[in-house]
Short mmCIF file of N, CA and C in Angstrom, two decimals:
data_model
loop_
_atom_site.label_atom_id
_atom_site.label_comp_id
_atom_site.label_asym_id
_atom_site.label_seq_id
_atom_site.Cartn_x
_atom_site.Cartn_y
_atom_site.Cartn_z
N MET A 1 71.27 73.18 104.38
CA MET A 1 71.57 74.44 104.85
C MET A 1 73.04 74.62 105.11
N ILE A 2 73.57 75.71 104.76
CA ILE A 2 74.95 76.02 104.96
C ILE A 2 75.17 76.53 106.38
N LYS A 3 76.16 76.00 107.15
CA LYS A 3 76.35 76.44 108.52
C LYS A 3 77.82 76.89 108.62
N LYS A 4 78.09 77.70 109.60
CA LYS A 4 79.51 78.19 109.80
C LYS A 4 80.10 77.41 110.93
N TYR A 5 81.38 77.11 110.86
CA TYR A 5 82.10 76.38 111.94
C TYR A 5 83.38 77.08 112.27
N ILE A 6 83.78 76.87 113.52
CA ILE A 6 85.15 77.48 113.93
C ILE A 6 85.96 76.32 114.41
N LYS A 7 87.30 76.49 114.19
CA LYS A 7 88.24 75.53 114.71
C LYS A 7 88.36 75.72 116.23
N VAL A 8 88.29 74.64 116.96
CA VAL A 8 88.31 74.83 118.38
C VAL A 8 89.53 74.13 119.06
N ALA A 9 90.27 73.28 118.28
CA ALA A 9 91.44 72.57 118.75
C ALA A 9 92.69 73.43 118.60
N PRO A 10 93.48 73.63 119.58
CA PRO A 10 94.80 74.37 119.40
C PRO A 10 95.72 73.61 118.58
N VAL A 11 96.56 74.26 117.83
CA VAL A 11 97.65 73.67 117.00
C VAL A 11 98.88 74.33 117.40
N GLU A 12 100.02 73.64 117.07
CA GLU A 12 101.33 74.19 117.27
C GLU A 12 101.79 74.72 115.87
N ALA A 13 102.54 75.82 115.83
CA ALA A 13 102.92 76.48 114.62
C ALA A 13 104.30 77.05 114.75
N ILE A 14 104.97 77.26 113.70
CA ILE A 14 106.27 77.88 113.64
C ILE A 14 106.37 78.74 112.39
N ARG A 15 106.76 80.03 112.62
CA ARG A 15 106.89 80.92 111.48
C ARG A 15 108.30 80.63 110.81
N VAL A 16 108.30 80.47 109.50
CA VAL A 16 109.48 80.18 108.79
C VAL A 16 110.27 81.51 108.32
N THR A 17 111.53 81.46 108.72
CA THR A 17 112.47 82.54 108.28
C THR A 17 113.69 81.93 107.75
N HIS A 18 114.49 82.70 107.07
CA HIS A 18 115.76 82.19 106.60
C HIS A 18 116.78 81.90 107.65
N LEU A 19 116.43 82.30 108.92
CA LEU A 19 117.28 82.06 110.04
C LEU A 19 116.88 80.88 110.85
N ASN A 20 115.76 80.21 110.59
CA ASN A 20 115.39 79.10 111.45
C ASN A 20 114.98 77.85 110.61
N TYR A 21 115.62 77.57 109.56
CA TYR A 21 115.33 76.39 108.78
C TYR A 21 115.60 75.10 109.51
N TYR A 22 116.64 75.11 110.35
CA TYR A 22 116.93 73.91 111.15
C TYR A 22 115.86 73.59 112.14
N GLU A 23 115.34 74.72 112.78
CA GLU A 23 114.31 74.57 113.80
C GLU A 23 112.95 74.11 113.15
N VAL A 24 112.68 74.59 111.91
CA VAL A 24 111.56 74.25 111.14
C VAL A 24 111.61 72.78 110.83
N ARG A 25 112.77 72.29 110.37
CA ARG A 25 112.99 70.89 110.05
C ARG A 25 112.80 70.03 111.21
N GLU A 26 113.30 70.36 112.39
CA GLU A 26 113.11 69.64 113.64
C GLU A 26 111.59 69.68 113.98
N PHE A 27 110.93 70.70 113.81
CA PHE A 27 109.50 70.83 114.09
C PHE A 27 108.70 69.79 113.37
N ALA A 28 108.96 69.69 112.09
CA ALA A 28 108.29 68.76 111.16
C ALA A 28 109.15 67.53 110.87
N LYS A 29 109.69 66.93 111.94
CA LYS A 29 110.81 65.92 111.78
C LYS A 29 110.39 64.68 111.00
N ASN A 30 109.07 64.38 110.94
CA ASN A 30 108.64 63.19 110.24
C ASN A 30 108.26 63.36 108.84
N GLN A 31 108.54 64.68 108.29
CA GLN A 31 108.13 64.94 106.96
C GLN A 31 109.31 65.60 106.20
N ASN A 32 109.29 65.24 104.93
CA ASN A 32 110.36 65.72 104.01
C ASN A 32 110.18 67.21 103.75
N ILE A 33 111.18 68.12 104.00
CA ILE A 33 111.11 69.50 103.63
C ILE A 33 112.34 69.85 102.81
N VAL A 34 112.10 70.52 101.67
CA VAL A 34 113.16 71.05 100.83
C VAL A 34 113.11 72.58 100.83
N PHE A 35 114.18 73.15 101.30
CA PHE A 35 114.31 74.57 101.33
C PHE A 35 114.95 75.08 100.04
N GLY A 36 114.40 75.98 99.32
CA GLY A 36 114.90 76.61 98.20
C GLY A 36 115.95 77.75 98.59
N GLU A 37 116.40 78.49 97.63
CA GLU A 37 117.28 79.60 97.98
C GLU A 37 116.36 80.64 98.65
N ILE A 38 117.10 81.50 99.43
CA ILE A 38 116.38 82.58 100.20
C ILE A 38 115.60 83.46 99.18
N GLY A 39 114.32 83.65 99.47
CA GLY A 39 113.40 84.45 98.60
C GLY A 39 112.62 83.60 97.66
N LEU A 40 113.00 82.33 97.49
CA LEU A 40 112.27 81.41 96.57
C LEU A 40 111.40 80.48 97.49
N PHE A 41 110.55 79.73 96.80
CA PHE A 41 109.62 78.95 97.56
C PHE A 41 110.31 77.68 98.14
N HIS A 42 109.72 77.01 99.11
CA HIS A 42 110.14 75.74 99.75
C HIS A 42 109.04 74.76 99.56
N THR A 43 109.33 73.48 99.74
CA THR A 43 108.28 72.51 99.72
C THR A 43 108.29 71.68 100.93
N ILE A 44 107.16 71.06 101.30
CA ILE A 44 106.99 70.14 102.41
C ILE A 44 106.03 68.98 101.82
N GLU A 45 106.48 67.70 102.12
CA GLU A 45 105.72 66.59 101.72
C GLU A 45 104.58 66.31 102.76
N THR A 46 103.34 66.27 102.28
CA THR A 46 102.14 66.08 103.15
C THR A 46 101.47 64.87 102.66
N PRO A 47 100.50 64.33 103.38
CA PRO A 47 99.73 63.16 102.90
C PRO A 47 99.02 63.44 101.58
N GLU A 48 98.77 64.76 101.31
CA GLU A 48 98.06 65.18 99.97
C GLU A 48 99.03 65.44 98.89
N GLY A 49 100.41 65.39 99.17
CA GLY A 49 101.35 65.62 98.22
C GLY A 49 102.26 66.72 98.66
N TYR A 50 103.13 67.19 97.73
CA TYR A 50 104.01 68.29 98.11
C TYR A 50 103.30 69.62 98.04
N MET A 51 103.56 70.41 99.08
CA MET A 51 102.94 71.76 99.09
C MET A 51 104.04 72.77 99.22
N GLU A 52 103.87 73.95 98.59
CA GLU A 52 104.79 75.01 98.53
C GLU A 52 104.54 76.04 99.69
N PHE A 53 105.56 76.61 100.14
CA PHE A 53 105.43 77.77 101.14
C PHE A 53 106.66 78.62 101.03
N ASN A 54 106.63 79.82 101.53
CA ASN A 54 107.68 80.88 101.42
C ASN A 54 108.13 81.26 102.86
N ASP A 55 109.27 81.96 102.87
CA ASP A 55 109.70 82.49 104.18
C ASP A 55 108.58 83.38 104.71
N TYR A 56 108.46 83.41 105.94
CA TYR A 56 107.48 84.17 106.79
C TYR A 56 106.05 83.55 106.70
N ASP A 57 105.84 82.41 106.02
CA ASP A 57 104.69 81.70 106.09
C ASP A 57 104.82 80.80 107.34
N TYR A 58 103.74 80.08 107.71
CA TYR A 58 103.77 79.25 108.85
C TYR A 58 103.65 77.77 108.60
N ILE A 59 104.35 76.95 109.44
CA ILE A 59 104.07 75.48 109.29
C ILE A 59 103.24 75.12 110.53
N ILE A 60 102.08 74.49 110.32
CA ILE A 60 101.16 74.12 111.34
C ILE A 60 101.20 72.60 111.61
N LYS A 61 101.26 72.21 112.78
CA LYS A 61 101.16 70.81 113.17
C LYS A 61 99.76 70.47 113.66
N ASN A 62 99.06 69.64 113.06
CA ASN A 62 97.66 69.38 113.52
C ASN A 62 97.66 68.30 114.61
N GLN A 63 96.44 67.89 115.04
CA GLN A 63 96.35 66.92 116.14
C GLN A 63 96.90 65.54 115.91
N THR A 64 97.08 65.21 114.64
CA THR A 64 97.60 63.92 114.29
C THR A 64 99.17 63.94 114.09
N GLY A 65 99.74 65.21 114.28
CA GLY A 65 101.13 65.32 114.13
C GLY A 65 101.65 65.66 112.72
N GLU A 66 100.67 65.74 111.78
CA GLU A 66 101.06 66.13 110.39
C GLU A 66 101.26 67.60 110.31
N CYS A 67 102.21 67.97 109.42
CA CYS A 67 102.53 69.50 109.27
C CYS A 67 102.00 69.88 107.90
N TYR A 68 101.55 71.13 107.88
CA TYR A 68 101.07 71.77 106.71
C TYR A 68 101.50 73.18 106.55
N PRO A 69 101.75 73.70 105.44
CA PRO A 69 102.03 75.17 105.33
C PRO A 69 100.77 76.10 105.39
N CYS A 70 100.96 77.22 105.94
CA CYS A 70 99.76 78.25 105.99
C CYS A 70 100.32 79.58 105.58
N ALA A 71 99.79 80.23 104.62
CA ALA A 71 100.26 81.55 104.27
C ALA A 71 100.13 82.43 105.40
N ARG A 72 101.10 83.41 105.58
CA ARG A 72 101.05 84.32 106.71
C ARG A 72 99.77 85.06 106.82
N GLU A 73 99.24 85.52 105.71
CA GLU A 73 97.96 86.34 105.83
C GLU A 73 96.80 85.53 106.30
N VAL A 74 96.70 84.29 105.89
CA VAL A 74 95.66 83.33 106.31
C VAL A 74 95.88 83.01 107.68
N PHE A 75 97.13 82.73 108.16
CA PHE A 75 97.37 82.40 109.53
C PHE A 75 96.95 83.51 110.50
N LYS A 76 97.34 84.70 110.12
CA LYS A 76 97.00 85.90 111.02
C LYS A 76 95.40 86.09 111.13
N LYS A 77 94.68 85.79 110.09
CA LYS A 77 93.28 85.95 110.04
C LYS A 77 92.52 84.73 110.86
N THR A 78 93.26 83.54 110.87
CA THR A 78 92.56 82.35 111.34
C THR A 78 92.99 81.96 112.73
N TYR A 79 94.21 82.26 113.18
CA TYR A 79 94.69 81.85 114.49
C TYR A 79 95.12 83.00 115.32
N ARG A 80 95.10 82.77 116.68
CA ARG A 80 95.60 83.72 117.63
C ARG A 80 96.36 82.85 118.70
N GLU A 81 97.37 83.48 119.28
CA GLU A 81 98.16 82.77 120.28
C GLU A 81 97.32 82.44 121.49
N VAL A 82 97.50 81.23 121.96
CA VAL A 82 96.84 80.72 123.18
C VAL A 82 97.55 81.30 124.34
N GLU A 83 96.78 81.89 125.28
CA GLU A 83 97.28 82.46 126.54
C GLU A 83 97.83 81.35 127.46
N LYS A 84 98.96 81.52 128.03
CA LYS A 84 99.54 80.40 128.85
C LYS A 84 99.02 80.50 130.24
#
């Protein structure tokens, strides 16, 4: 039987812009990130291989500290900010 599941663990995330590449690199400090020219795609090395992302996408850090890109449309549908 197919069941539905919801993510219950909070994650840290940062939205990528051409103004915060340094901050993104610090956020994902243990992973290799290559930024392309503004308007072109970028890459991040993950345990599954290199993954592409664009400006205004998000980089998510999971519970093990690994970072993954998430398209902005998917991020907005999947996550909401945790109230402090």
